């Protein structure tokens, strides 16, 4: 078994067990035994659950980046990139939801995931040809983070096979972010005042992982 396959098997087992028994009860040893994997190799490759989450986030990024088209409008590219990450998360939804419930009890894990999500959104922007340096770059990262947070809340409740509710949330949030970017760039018409809306915010604290 390759290291890549080993990691995938352990990650899958870990999220399955977390969905059954909760994130706090999950152990790397338990996941390895459940998947019939070597405990010695599991110990070497996954010293703890923080390593598991870091590797999982990297897997999501790799899946999205491998499918990147690098063509078409930036909004469409970002939509495809984010949905590729969500598609890769779909089979682990129960375990992910268990993790989300646990985060309030573990600020260190919440901080790790927030930092990891920020790195991931930078990669998504790079894949869409968008710079992430300087003030404009920082705003792009912050805006895409807000899009992800909004869509994650839809994903938690979305049990459809095609993730239709998640797709709608991503599309709505990206549209709102585009409007905001146009506004701060001074491209809005003078009389286009911000409207009251139930649409997602485009900035704010990060409280959802991946």
Coordinates of C-alpha atoms in Angstrom, one line a residue:
X1 CA 0.0 0.0 0.0
X2 CA 1.4 3.4 -1.0
X3 CA 1.7 6.2 1.6
X4 CA -1.1 8.1 -0.3
X5 CA -3.5 5.1 0.0
X6 CA -2.5 4.5 3.6
X7 CA -3.4 8.1 4.5
X8 CA -6.7 8.0 2.6
X9 CA -7.7 4.8 4.3
X10 CA -6.8 6.2 7.8
X11 CA -8.6 9.5 7.2
X12 CA -11.7 7.7 5.9
X13 CA -11.8 5.4 9.0
X14 CA -11.2 8.4 11.3
X15 CA -14.1 10.4 10.1
X16 CA -16.3 7.4 10.0
X17 CA -15.5 6.6 13.7
X18 CA -15.9 10.3 14.6
X19 CA -19.4 10.3 13.0
X20 CA -20.3 7.2 15.1
X21 CA -18.8 8.1 18.5
X22 CA -17.9 11.8 18.4
X23 CA -14.6 13.6 17.7
X24 CA -13.4 13.5 21.3
X25 CA -13.6 9.7 21.4
X26 CA -11.6 9.3 18.2
X27 CA -8.0 8.1 18.4
X28 CA -5.5 7.5 15.6
X29 CA -4.9 4.0 16.9
X30 CA -8.6 3.2 16.8
X31 CA -8.9 4.5 13.3
X32 CA -5.9 2.4 12.2
X33 CA -7.2 -0.7 13.8
X34 CA -10.6 -0.2 12.3
X35 CA -9.1 0.1 8.8
X36 CA -6.8 -2.8 9.3
X37 CA -3.7 -0.6 9.0
X38 CA -0.3 -0.9 10.7
X39 CA -0.2 0.8 14.1
X40 CA 3.5 1.4 13.7
X41 CA 3.0 3.2 10.3
X42 CA 0.0 5.1 11.7
X43 CA 2.1 6.3 14.6
X44 CA 4.8 7.5 12.2
X45 CA 2.6 9.2 9.8
X46 CA -0.1 10.5 12.1
X47 CA 1.4 11.6 15.5
X48 CA -2.0 13.0 16.5
X49 CA -5.4 14.3 15.3
X50 CA -3.9 17.7 14.3
X51 CA -1.8 15.9 11.7
X52 CA -4.9 14.1 10.5
X53 CA -6.7 17.3 10.0
X54 CA -3.8 19.0 8.3
X55 CA -3.5 16.0 5.9
X56 CA -7.2 16.1 5.2
X57 CA -7.1 19.8 4.3
X58 CA -4.2 19.2 2.0
X59 CA -6.1 16.3 0.3
X60 CA -9.1 18.6 -0.3
X61 CA -6.8 21.3 -1.8
X62 CA -5.0 18.7 -4.0
X63 CA -8.4 17.4 -5.3
X64 CA -9.6 20.9 -6.1
X65 CA -6.3 22.0 -7.7
X66 CA -6.1 18.9 -9.9
X67 CA -9.5 19.7 -11.3
X68 CA -8.8 23.4 -11.9
X69 CA -9.6 24.6 -15.4
X70 CA -7.7 27.9 -15.4
X71 CA -10.2 29.1 -18.0
X72 CA -13.3 31.3 -17.9
X73 CA -14.5 34.0 -15.5
X74 CA -12.8 34.1 -12.1
X75 CA -16.1 33.6 -10.4
X76 CA -16.8 30.4 -12.3
X77 CA -13.3 29.1 -11.6
X78 CA -13.7 29.7 -7.9
X79 CA -17.1 28.1 -7.8
X80 CA -15.7 24.9 -9.4
X81 CA -12.7 24.9 -7.0
X82 CA -14.8 25.3 -3.9
X83 CA -17.4 22.7 -5.1
X84 CA -14.5 20.2 -5.8
X85 CA -13.5 20.6 -2.1
X86 CA -17.1 20.1 -1.0
X87 CA -17.5 17.0 -3.2
X88 CA -14.4 15.5 -1.6
X89 CA -15.9 16.2 1.8
X90 CA -19.3 14.7 1.1
X91 CA -18.5 11.1 2.0
X92 CA -17.1 12.3 5.4
X93 CA -20.0 14.5 6.3
X94 CA -21.0 12.7 9.6
X95 CA -17.4 12.9 10.9
X96 CA -17.0 16.5 9.8
X97 CA -20.2 17.5 11.6
X98 CA -18.9 15.7 14.7
X99 CA -15.8 17.8 14.5
X100 CA -17.8 21.0 14.1
X101 CA -19.7 20.3 17.2
X102 CA -16.5 19.6 19.1
X103 CA -14.6 22.8 18.1
X104 CA -16.2 25.0 20.8
X105 CA -14.5 22.8 23.4
X106 CA -11.1 22.9 21.8
X107 CA -9.8 26.4 20.8
X108 CA -6.4 25.0 19.7
X109 CA -8.0 22.8 17.1
X110 CA -10.3 25.6 16.0
X111 CA -7.3 27.9 15.6
X112 CA -5.4 25.3 13.6
X113 CA -8.3 24.8 11.2
X114 CA -8.8 28.6 10.8
X115 CA -5.2 29.0 9.8
X116 CA -5.4 26.0 7.5
X117 CA -8.5 27.3 5.8
X118 CA -6.8 30.6 5.2
X119 CA -4.0 28.8 3.4
X120 CA -6.4 26.8 1.4
X121 CA -8.3 29.8 0.2
X122 CA -5.0 31.4 -0.9
X123 CA -4.4 28.2 -3.0
X124 CA -7.9 28.5 -4.5
X125 CA -7.2 32.1 -5.5
X126 CA -3.9 31.2 -7.0
X127 CA -5.5 28.5 -9.1
X128 CA -8.0 31.1 -10.4
X129 CA -5.1 33.5 -11.3
X130 CA -5.8 35.9 -8.5
X131 CA -2.9 37.5 -6.5
X132 CA -3.0 37.2 -2.7
X133 CA -0.4 39.7 -1.7
X134 CA -0.8 43.3 -0.7
X135 CA -4.0 44.9 0.5
X136 CA -6.1 43.8 -2.4
X137 CA -4.8 40.3 -2.1
X138 CA -5.6 40.2 1.6
X139 CA -9.1 41.4 0.9
X140 CA -9.5 38.6 -1.7
X141 CA -8.4 36.0 0.8
X142 CA -10.8 37.4 3.5
X143 CA -13.6 37.5 1.0
X144 CA -13.2 33.9 -0.1
X145 CA -12.9 32.8 3.5
X146 CA -16.3 34.4 4.1
X147 CA -17.7 32.6 1.1
X148 CA -16.4 29.3 2.4
X149 CA -17.8 29.9 5.9
X150 CA -21.2 30.7 4.5
X151 CA -21.2 27.6 2.3
X152 CA -20.0 25.4 5.1
X153 CA -23.1 26.2 7.1
X154 CA -25.2 25.0 4.1
X155 CA -23.0 21.9 3.7
X156 CA -23.7 20.9 7.3
X157 CA -27.4 20.5 6.6
X158 CA -27.2 19.5 2.9
X159 CA -28.0 15.8 2.6
X160 CA -28.7 15.9 -1.1
X161 CA -26.6 13.7 -3.4
X162 CA -25.7 16.5 -5.7
X163 CA -25.1 19.1 -2.9
X164 CA -27.6 21.4 -4.5
X165 CA -28.1 23.5 -1.3
X166 CA -24.3 23.9 -1.0
X167 CA -24.0 24.9 -4.6
X168 CA -26.6 27.5 -4.2
X169 CA -24.8 28.9 -1.1
X170 CA -21.5 29.1 -2.9
X171 CA -23.1 30.8 -5.9
X172 CA -24.9 33.3 -3.7
X173 CA -21.9 34.1 -1.6
X174 CA -19.6 34.5 -4.6
X175 CA -22.1 36.8 -6.2
X176 CA -22.2 38.9 -3.1
X177 CA -18.4 39.0 -2.8
X178 CA -18.2 40.1 -6.5
X179 CA -20.6 43.0 -5.7
X180 CA -18.5 44.0 -2.7
X181 CA -15.3 43.9 -4.7
X182 CA -16.8 46.0 -7.4
X183 CA -18.0 48.5 -4.8
X184 CA -14.7 48.9 -3.1
X185 CA -13.0 49.3 -6.5
X186 CA -15.1 52.4 -7.2
X187 CA -16.8 50.8 -10.2
X188 CA -20.3 51.0 -8.7
X189 CA -22.5 53.7 -10.0
X190 CA -23.0 56.6 -7.7
X191 CA -26.6 55.9 -6.9
X192 CA -26.1 52.1 -6.3
X193 CA -26.4 52.2 -2.5
X194 CA -25.9 49.0 -0.5
X195 CA -29.2 47.3 0.0
X196 CA -30.5 45.4 3.0
X197 CA -30.1 41.8 2.2
X198 CA -30.2 38.3 3.7
X199 CA -27.3 37.3 1.5
X200 CA -24.1 36.2 3.1
X201 CA -21.4 38.6 4.5
X202 CA -18.2 38.9 2.6
X203 CA -15.9 39.4 5.7
X204 CA -15.8 38.3 9.3
X205 CA -14.4 35.8 11.7
X206 CA -13.5 32.4 10.5
X207 CA -15.4 29.8 12.6
X208 CA -15.7 26.8 10.2
X209 CA -12.9 24.5 9.2
X210 CA -11.3 23.2 6.0

